[in-house]
Short mmCIF file of C-alpha atoms and ligand atoms in Angstrom, two decimals:
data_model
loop_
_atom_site.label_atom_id
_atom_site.label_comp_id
_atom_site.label_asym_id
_atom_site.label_seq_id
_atom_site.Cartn_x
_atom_site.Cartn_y
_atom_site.Cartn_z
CA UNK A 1 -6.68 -20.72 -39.70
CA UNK A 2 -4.67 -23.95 -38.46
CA UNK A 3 -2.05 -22.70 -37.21
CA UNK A 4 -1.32 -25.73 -34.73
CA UNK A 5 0.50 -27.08 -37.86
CA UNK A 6 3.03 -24.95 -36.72
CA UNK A 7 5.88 -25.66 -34.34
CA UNK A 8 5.39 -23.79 -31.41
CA UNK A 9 8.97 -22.32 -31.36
CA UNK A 10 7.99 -18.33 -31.14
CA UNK A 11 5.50 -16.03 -28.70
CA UNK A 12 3.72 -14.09 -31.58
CA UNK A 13 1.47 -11.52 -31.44
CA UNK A 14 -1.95 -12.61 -32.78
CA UNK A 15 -2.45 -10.45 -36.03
CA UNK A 16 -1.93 -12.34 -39.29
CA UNK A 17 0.11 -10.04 -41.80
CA UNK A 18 -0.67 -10.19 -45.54
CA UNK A 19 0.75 -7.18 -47.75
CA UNK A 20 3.29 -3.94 -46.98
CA UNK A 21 4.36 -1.10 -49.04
CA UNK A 22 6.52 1.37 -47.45
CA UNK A 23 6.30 1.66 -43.61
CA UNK A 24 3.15 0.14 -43.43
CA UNK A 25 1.81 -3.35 -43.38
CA UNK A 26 -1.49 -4.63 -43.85
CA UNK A 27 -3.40 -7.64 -41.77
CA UNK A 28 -5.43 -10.42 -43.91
CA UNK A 29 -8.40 -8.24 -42.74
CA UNK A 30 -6.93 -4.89 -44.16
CA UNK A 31 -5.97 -3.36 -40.91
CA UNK A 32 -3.01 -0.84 -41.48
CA UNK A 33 0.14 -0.87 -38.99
CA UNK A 34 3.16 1.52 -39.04
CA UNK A 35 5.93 -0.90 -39.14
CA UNK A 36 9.04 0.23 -36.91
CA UNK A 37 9.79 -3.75 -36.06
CA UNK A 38 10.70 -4.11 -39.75
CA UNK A 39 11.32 -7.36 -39.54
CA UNK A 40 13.65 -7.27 -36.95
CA UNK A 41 15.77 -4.66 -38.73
CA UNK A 42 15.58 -6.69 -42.17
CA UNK A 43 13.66 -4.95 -44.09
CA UNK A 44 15.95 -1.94 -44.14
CA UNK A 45 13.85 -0.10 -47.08
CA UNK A 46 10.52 -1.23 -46.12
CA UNK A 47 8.51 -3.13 -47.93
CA UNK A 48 7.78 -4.02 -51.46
CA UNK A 49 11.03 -0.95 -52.46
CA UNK A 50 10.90 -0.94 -56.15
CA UNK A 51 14.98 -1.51 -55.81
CA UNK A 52 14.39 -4.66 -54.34
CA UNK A 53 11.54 -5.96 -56.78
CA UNK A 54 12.91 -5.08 -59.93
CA UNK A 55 16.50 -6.87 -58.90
CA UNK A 56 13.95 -10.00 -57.76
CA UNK A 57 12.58 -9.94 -60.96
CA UNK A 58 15.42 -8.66 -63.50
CA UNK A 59 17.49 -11.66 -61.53
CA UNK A 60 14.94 -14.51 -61.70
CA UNK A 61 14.63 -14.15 -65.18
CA UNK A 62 18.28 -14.44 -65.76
CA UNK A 63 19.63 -16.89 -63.03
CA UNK A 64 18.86 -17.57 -59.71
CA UNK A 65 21.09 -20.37 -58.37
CA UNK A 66 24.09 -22.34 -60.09
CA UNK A 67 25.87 -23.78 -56.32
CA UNK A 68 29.42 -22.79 -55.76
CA UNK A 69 31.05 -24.70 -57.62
CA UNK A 70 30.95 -22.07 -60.24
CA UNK A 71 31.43 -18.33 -60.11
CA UNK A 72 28.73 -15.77 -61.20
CA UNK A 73 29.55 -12.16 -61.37
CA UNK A 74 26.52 -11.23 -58.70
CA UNK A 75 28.72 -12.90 -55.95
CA UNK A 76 32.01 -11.80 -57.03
CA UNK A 77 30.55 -7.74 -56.90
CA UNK A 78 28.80 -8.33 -53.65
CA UNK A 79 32.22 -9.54 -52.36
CA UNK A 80 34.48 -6.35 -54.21
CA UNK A 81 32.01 -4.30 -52.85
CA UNK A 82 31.73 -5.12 -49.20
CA UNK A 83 36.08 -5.76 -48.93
CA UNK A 84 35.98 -1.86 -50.71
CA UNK A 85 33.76 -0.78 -48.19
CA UNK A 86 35.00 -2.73 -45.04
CA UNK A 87 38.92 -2.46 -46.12
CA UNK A 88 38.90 -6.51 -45.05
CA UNK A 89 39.91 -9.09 -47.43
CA UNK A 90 37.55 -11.49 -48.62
CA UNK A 91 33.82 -12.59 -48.01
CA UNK A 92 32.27 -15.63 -47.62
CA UNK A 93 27.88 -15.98 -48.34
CA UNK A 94 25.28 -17.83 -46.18
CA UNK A 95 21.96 -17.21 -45.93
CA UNK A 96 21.25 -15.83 -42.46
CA UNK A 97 23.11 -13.76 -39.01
CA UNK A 98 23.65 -17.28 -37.46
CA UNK A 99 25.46 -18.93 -40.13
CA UNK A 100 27.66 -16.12 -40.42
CA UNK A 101 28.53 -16.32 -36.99
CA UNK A 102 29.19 -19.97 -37.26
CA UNK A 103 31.03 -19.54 -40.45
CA UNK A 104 33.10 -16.55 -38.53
CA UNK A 105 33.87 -19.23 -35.60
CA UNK A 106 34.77 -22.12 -37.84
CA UNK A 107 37.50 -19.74 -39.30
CA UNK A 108 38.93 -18.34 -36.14
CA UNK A 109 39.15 -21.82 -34.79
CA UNK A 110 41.10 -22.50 -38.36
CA UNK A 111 43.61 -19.27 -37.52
CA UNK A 112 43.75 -20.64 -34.29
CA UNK A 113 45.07 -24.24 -35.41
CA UNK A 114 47.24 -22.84 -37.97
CA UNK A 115 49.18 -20.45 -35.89
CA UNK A 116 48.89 -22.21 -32.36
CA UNK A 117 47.67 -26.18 -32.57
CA UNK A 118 45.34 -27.08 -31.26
CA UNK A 119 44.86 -25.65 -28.03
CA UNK A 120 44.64 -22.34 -29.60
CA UNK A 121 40.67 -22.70 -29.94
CA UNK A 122 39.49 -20.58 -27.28
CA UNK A 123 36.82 -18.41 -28.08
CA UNK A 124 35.29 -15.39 -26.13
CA UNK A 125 32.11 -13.64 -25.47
CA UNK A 126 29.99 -11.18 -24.13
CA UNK A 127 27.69 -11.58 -21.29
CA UNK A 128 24.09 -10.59 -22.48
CA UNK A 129 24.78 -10.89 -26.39
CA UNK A 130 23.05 -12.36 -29.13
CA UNK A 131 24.48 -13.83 -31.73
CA UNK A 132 22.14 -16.78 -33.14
CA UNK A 133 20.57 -20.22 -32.57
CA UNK A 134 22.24 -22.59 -33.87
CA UNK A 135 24.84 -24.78 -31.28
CA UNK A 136 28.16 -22.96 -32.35
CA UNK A 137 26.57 -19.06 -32.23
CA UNK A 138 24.41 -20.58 -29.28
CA UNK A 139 27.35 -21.08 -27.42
CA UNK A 140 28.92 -18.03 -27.99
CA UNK A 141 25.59 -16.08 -26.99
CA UNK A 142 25.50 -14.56 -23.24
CA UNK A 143 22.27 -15.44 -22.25
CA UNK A 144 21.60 -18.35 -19.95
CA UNK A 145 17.55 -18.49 -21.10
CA UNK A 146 19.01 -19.72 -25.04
CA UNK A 147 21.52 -21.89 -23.64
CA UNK A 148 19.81 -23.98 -20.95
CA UNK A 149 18.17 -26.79 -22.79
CA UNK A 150 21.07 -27.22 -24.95
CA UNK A 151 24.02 -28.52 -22.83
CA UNK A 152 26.74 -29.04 -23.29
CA UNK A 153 27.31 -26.46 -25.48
CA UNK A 154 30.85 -26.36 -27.94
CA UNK A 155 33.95 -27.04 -25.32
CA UNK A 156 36.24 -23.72 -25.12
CA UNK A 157 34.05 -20.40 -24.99
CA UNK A 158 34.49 -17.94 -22.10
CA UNK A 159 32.19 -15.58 -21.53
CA UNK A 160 33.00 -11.77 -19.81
CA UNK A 161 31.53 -8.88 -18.95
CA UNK A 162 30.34 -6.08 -21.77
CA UNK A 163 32.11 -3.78 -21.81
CA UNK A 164 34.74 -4.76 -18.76
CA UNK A 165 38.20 -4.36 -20.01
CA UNK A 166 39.63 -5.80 -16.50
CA UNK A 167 37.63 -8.99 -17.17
CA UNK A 168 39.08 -9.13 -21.07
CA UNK A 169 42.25 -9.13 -19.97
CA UNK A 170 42.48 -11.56 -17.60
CA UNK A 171 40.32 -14.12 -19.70
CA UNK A 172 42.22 -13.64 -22.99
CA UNK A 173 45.39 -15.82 -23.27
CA UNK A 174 47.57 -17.26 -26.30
CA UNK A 175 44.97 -20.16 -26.34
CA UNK A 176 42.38 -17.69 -27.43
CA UNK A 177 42.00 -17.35 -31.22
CA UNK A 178 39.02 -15.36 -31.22
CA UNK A 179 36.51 -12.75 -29.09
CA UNK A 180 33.17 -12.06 -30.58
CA UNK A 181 31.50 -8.33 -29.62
CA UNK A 182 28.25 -6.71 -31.03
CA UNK A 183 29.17 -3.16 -31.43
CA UNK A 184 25.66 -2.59 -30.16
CA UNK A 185 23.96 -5.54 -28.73
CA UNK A 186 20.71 -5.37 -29.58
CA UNK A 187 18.37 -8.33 -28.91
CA UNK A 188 20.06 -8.07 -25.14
CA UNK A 189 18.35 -4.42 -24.91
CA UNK A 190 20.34 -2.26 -26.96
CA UNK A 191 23.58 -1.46 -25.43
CA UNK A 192 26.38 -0.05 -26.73
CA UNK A 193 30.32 -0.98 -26.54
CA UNK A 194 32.53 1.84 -25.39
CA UNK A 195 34.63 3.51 -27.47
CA UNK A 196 37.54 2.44 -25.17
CA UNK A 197 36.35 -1.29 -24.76
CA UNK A 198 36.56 -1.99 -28.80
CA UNK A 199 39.93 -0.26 -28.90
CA UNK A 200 41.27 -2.17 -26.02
CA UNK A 201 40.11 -5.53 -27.19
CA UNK A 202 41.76 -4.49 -30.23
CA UNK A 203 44.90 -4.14 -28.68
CA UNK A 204 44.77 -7.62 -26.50
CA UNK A 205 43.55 -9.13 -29.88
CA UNK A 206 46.74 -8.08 -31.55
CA UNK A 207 48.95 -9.30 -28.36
CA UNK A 208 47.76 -12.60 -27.85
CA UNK A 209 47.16 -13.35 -31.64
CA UNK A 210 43.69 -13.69 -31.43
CA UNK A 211 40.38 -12.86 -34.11
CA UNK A 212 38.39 -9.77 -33.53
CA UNK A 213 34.90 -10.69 -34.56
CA UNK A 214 32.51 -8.11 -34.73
CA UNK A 215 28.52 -9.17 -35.10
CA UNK A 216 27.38 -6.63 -37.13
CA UNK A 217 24.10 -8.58 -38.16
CA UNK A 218 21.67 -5.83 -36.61
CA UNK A 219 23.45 -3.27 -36.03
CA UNK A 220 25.46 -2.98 -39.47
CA UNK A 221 24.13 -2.51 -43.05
CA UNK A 222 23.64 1.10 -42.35
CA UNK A 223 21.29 1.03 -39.29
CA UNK A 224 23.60 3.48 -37.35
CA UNK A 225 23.73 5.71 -40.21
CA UNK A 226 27.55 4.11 -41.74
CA UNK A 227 27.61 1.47 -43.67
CA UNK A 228 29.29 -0.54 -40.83
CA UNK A 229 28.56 -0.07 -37.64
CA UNK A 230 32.72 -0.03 -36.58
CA UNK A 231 32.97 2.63 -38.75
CA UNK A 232 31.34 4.58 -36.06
CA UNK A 233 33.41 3.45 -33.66
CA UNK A 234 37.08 4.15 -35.90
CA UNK A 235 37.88 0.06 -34.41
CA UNK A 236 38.36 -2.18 -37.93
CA UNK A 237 37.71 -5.70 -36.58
CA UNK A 238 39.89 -9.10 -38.68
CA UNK A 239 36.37 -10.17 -39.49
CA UNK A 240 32.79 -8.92 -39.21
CA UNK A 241 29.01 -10.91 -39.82
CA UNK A 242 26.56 -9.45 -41.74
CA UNK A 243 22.94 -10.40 -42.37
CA UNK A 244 19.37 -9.15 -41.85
CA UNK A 245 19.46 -5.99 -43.61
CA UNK A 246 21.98 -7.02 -46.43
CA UNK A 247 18.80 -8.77 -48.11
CA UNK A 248 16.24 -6.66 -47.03
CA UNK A 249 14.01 -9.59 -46.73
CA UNK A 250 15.65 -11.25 -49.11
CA UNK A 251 17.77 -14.22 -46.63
CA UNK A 252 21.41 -13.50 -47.04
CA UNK A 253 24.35 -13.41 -44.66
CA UNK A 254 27.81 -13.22 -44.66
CA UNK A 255 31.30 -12.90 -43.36
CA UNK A 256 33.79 -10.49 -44.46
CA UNK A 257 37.43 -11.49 -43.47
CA UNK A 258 41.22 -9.78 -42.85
CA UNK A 259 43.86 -10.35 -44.16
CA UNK A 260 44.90 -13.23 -41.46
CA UNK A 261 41.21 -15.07 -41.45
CA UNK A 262 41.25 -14.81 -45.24
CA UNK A 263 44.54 -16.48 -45.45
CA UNK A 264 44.13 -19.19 -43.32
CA UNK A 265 40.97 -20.82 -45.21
CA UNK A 266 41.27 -22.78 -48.54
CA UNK A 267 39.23 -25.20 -50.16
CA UNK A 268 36.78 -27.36 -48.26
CA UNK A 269 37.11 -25.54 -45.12
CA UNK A 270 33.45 -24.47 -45.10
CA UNK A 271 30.72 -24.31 -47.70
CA UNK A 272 26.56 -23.49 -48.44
CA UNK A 273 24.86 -24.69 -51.06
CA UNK A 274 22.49 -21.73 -51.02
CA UNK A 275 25.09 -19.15 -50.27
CA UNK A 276 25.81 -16.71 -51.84
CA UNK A 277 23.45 -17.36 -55.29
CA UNK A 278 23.12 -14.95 -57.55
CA UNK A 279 19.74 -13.71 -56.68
CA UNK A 280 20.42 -13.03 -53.56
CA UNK A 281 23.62 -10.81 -54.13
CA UNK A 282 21.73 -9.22 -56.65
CA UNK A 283 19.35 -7.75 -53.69
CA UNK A 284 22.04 -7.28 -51.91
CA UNK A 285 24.08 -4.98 -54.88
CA UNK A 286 20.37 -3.03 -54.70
CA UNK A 287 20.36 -2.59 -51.34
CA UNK A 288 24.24 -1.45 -50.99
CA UNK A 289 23.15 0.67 -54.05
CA UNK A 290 20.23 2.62 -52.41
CA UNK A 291 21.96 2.67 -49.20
CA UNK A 292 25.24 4.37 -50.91
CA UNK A 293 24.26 6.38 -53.64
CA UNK A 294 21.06 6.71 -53.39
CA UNK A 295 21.01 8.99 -49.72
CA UNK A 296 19.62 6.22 -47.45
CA UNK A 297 22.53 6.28 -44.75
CA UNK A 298 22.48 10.29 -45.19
CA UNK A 299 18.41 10.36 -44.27
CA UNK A 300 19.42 7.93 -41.21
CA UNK A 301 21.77 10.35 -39.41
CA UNK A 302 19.05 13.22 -40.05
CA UNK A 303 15.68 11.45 -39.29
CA UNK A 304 17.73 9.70 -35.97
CA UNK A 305 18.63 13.19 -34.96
CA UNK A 306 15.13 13.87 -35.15
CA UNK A 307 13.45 10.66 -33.16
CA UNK A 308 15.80 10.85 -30.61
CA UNK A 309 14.93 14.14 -29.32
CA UNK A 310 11.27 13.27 -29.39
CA UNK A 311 11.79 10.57 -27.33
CA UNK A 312 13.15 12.44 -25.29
CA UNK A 313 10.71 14.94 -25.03
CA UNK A 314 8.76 11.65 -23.93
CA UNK A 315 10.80 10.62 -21.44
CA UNK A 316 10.71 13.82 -19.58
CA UNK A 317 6.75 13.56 -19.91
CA UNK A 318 6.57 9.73 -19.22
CA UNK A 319 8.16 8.72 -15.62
CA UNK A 320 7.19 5.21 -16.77
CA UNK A 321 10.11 5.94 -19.63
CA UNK A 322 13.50 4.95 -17.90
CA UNK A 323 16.19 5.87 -20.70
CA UNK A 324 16.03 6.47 -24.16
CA UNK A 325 19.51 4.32 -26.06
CA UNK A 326 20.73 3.46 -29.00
CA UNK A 327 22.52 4.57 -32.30
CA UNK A 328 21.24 5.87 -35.64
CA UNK A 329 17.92 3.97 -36.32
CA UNK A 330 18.55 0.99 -33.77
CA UNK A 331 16.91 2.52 -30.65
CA UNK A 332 15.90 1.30 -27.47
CA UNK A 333 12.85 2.88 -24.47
CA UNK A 334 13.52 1.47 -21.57
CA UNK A 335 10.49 0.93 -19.57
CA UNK A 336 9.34 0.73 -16.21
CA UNK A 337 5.80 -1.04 -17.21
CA UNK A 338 5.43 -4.38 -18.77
CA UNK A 339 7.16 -4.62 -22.19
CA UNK A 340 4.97 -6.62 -23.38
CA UNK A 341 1.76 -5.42 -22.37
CA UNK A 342 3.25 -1.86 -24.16
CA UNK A 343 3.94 -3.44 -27.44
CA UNK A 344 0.50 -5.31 -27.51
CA UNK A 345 -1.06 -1.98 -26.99
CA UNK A 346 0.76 -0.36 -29.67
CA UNK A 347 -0.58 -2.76 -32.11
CA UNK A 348 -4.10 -2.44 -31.00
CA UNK A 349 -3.16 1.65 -31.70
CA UNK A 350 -1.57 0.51 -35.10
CA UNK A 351 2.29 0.64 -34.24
CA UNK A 352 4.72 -2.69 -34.38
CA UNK A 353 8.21 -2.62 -32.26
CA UNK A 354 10.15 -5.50 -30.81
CA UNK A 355 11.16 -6.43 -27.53
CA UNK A 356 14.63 -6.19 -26.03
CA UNK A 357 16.04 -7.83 -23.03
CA UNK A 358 13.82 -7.87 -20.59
CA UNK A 359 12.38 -4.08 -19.93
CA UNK A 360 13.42 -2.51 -23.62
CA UNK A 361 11.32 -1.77 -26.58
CA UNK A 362 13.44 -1.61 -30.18
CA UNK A 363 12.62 1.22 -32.83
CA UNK A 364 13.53 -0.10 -35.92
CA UNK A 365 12.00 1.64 -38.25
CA UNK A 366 13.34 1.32 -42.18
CA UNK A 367 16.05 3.37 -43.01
CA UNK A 368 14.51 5.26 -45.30
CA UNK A 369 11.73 6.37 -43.00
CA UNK A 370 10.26 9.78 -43.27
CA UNK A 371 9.12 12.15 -40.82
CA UNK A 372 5.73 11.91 -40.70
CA UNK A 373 6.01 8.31 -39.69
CA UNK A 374 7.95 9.34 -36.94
CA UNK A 375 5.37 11.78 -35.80
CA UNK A 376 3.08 8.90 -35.92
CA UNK A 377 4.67 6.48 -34.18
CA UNK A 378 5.53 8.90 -31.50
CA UNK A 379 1.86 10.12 -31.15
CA UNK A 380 0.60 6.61 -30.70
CA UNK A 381 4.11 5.36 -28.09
CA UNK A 382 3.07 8.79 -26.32
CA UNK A 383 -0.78 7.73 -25.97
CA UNK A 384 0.11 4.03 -25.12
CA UNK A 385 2.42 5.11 -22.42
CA UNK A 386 -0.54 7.90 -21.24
CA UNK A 387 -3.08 5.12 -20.87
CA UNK A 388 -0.75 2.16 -19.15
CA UNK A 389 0.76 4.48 -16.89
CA UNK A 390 -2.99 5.85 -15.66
C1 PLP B 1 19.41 -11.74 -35.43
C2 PLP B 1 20.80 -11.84 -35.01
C3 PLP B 1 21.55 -13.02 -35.25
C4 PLP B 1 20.94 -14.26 -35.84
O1 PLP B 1 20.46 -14.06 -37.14
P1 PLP B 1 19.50 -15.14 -37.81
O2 PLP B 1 19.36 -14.65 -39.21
O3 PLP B 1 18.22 -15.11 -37.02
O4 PLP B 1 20.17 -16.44 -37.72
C5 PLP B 1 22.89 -13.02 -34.92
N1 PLP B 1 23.47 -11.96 -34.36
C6 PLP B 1 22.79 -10.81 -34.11
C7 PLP B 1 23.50 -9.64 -33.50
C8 PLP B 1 21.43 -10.73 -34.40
O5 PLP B 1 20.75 -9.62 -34.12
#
């Protein structure tokens, strides 16, 4: 297959995917794989979930893009729906995590002007996050590896310490109009934010005036087992991103907004052409629909229950295992062998995960996974880690 026609922009791994169902995914040559990458915690009901289909197709038939310069009733339901849930304000639709993020910047630098001038445009970030690729979320994302070949990045972003309240408060000043946290950052090797961290920057939020972003884009949409991942954490943020899952393959994104955010933007301020169409909200309305009603977000708080403490029956039989972290179904093994190498053997066994940071493996599985997948997985992680530590 040519595949030099293709910009060399990602490190893949060299099996060529053709057809899922469920859990599992099948290579051009028929080769089954349990999926627990998913996508990179997209494809939140697997693959090919008759929800999603059947809105593809009832959808396509009916209308799948008009621009925004009309409403449709798919948007403005997608919208009710995620202000009911989130108790924010209003939303605004793009079609993937960065975007939102961008979107969610270009509005707190908005707030900012409006209640401050100018100089109010200071924005800040953790060390070690992720947050997207394009220049705005690039600059905003804690890792100097994304950020190298770019410079200079957007004047005005600060960068501190997860989880370091001292560091917070010393940064954060009436200039800021915005700091940007991933409740659990997850490409950076799945770490959580402290109770006590989100709470504080709460508080020095509401002091100095500034935007409390949260980047929900993994780690929300039910992956914890709540609909948003704050929820968890009892910390409402003024605005929160949203993608991957919300489609479940299916590109959508978006921001939902506070009261203050949501007041500050009128016409012109941003836009998408794509964002926000009717067939994607539709997918969207399915997912929210399986996720809410249908017992999805119930299964993840029972089948998490259930991985974790298999993994760490692993960990207590693998040295090579270093700490088992995470929320809900957004896990991380840290590893004391080469990433890597692990995941390449667990797709010669049959098993895809992703990468995290630099010594953490992600568990992603769908969120309606069942146990027997879990077994699997953990019988072929538990042979993989037998034969690379040997
Ligand atoms: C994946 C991710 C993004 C970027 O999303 P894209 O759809 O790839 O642009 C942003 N933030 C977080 C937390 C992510 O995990």
């Amino acid at each position: 297959m040519p595949k030099e026609n293709i910009l060399n922009t990602y490190a893949r791994f060299d099996i060529v995917l053709a057809e899922g169902r469920g859990c599992l995914v099948y290579d051009k040559d028929g080769r089954e794989y349990l999926d627990f990458a998913s996508g990179i915690a997209v494809n939140c009901l697997g693959h090919c979930h008759p929800a999603i289909i059947r809105a593809i197709q009832e959808q396509s038939c009916k209308l799948m893009h008009v621009s925004n310069l009309y409403w449709t009733e798919e948007q403005i339901k997608l919208a009710e729906k995620l202000c009911e849930l989130s108790g924010l304000r209003g939303a605004f639709f793009c079609n993937s995590g960065t975007e939102a993020v961008e979107a969610a910047i270009k509005f707190a630098r908005k707030y900012g002007k409006l209640t401050g001038g100018i100089s109010k445009h200071e924005i800040i970030y953790m060390k070690n996050s992720f947050h997207g690729r394009t220049l705005g979320a690039l600059s905003v994302t804690g890792q100097e590896k994304y950020q190298m070949n770019y410079m200079p990045l957007i004047p005005g972003v600060k960068t501190v310490e997860f989880n370091n309240i001292d560091e917070l408060n010393s940064e954060i000043n009436l200039n800021t109009c915005a700091v940007i946290i991933e409740p659990i950052q997850g490409e950076g090797g799945v770490i959580a934010a402290q109770k006590l961290f989100l709470e504080e920057a709460k508080k020095l939020c509401e002091e100095y005036d500034a935007l409390l972003i949260y980047d929900e884009v993994q780690c929300g949409i039910g992956r914890l087992g709540s609909f948003f991942a704050f929820e968890k954490y009892g910390v409402v943020p003024d605005m929160v991103c949203m993608a991957k899952g919300l489609g479940g393959g299916f590109p959508i994104g978006a921001v939902v907004a506070g009261r203050k955010a949501a007041e500050s933007i009128s016409y012109g301020d941003h836009g998408s052409t794509f964002g926000g169409n009717p067939l994607a909200c539709s997918v969207a309305l399915a997912i929210l629909s399986e996720l809410l009603d249908n017992g999805v977000l119930e299964n993840v708080e029972i089948i998490s229950r259930y991985l974790l403490r298999k993994l760490q029956s692993l960990k207590e039989k693998h040295d090579s295992v270093k700490d088992i972290r995470g929320m809900g179904l957004l896990i991380g093994i840290q590893l004391s062998i080469d990433t890597k190498k692990f995941i390449n053997e667990c797709i010669e066994e049959g098993l895809l995960l992703a990468g995290a940071g630099t010594d953490v493996v992600r568990l992603l599985p769908p969120l309606n996974v069942e146990e027997l997948y879990i077994d699997r997985a953990i019988d072929i992680i538990d042979s993989v880690l037998s034969k690379l530590t040997y």
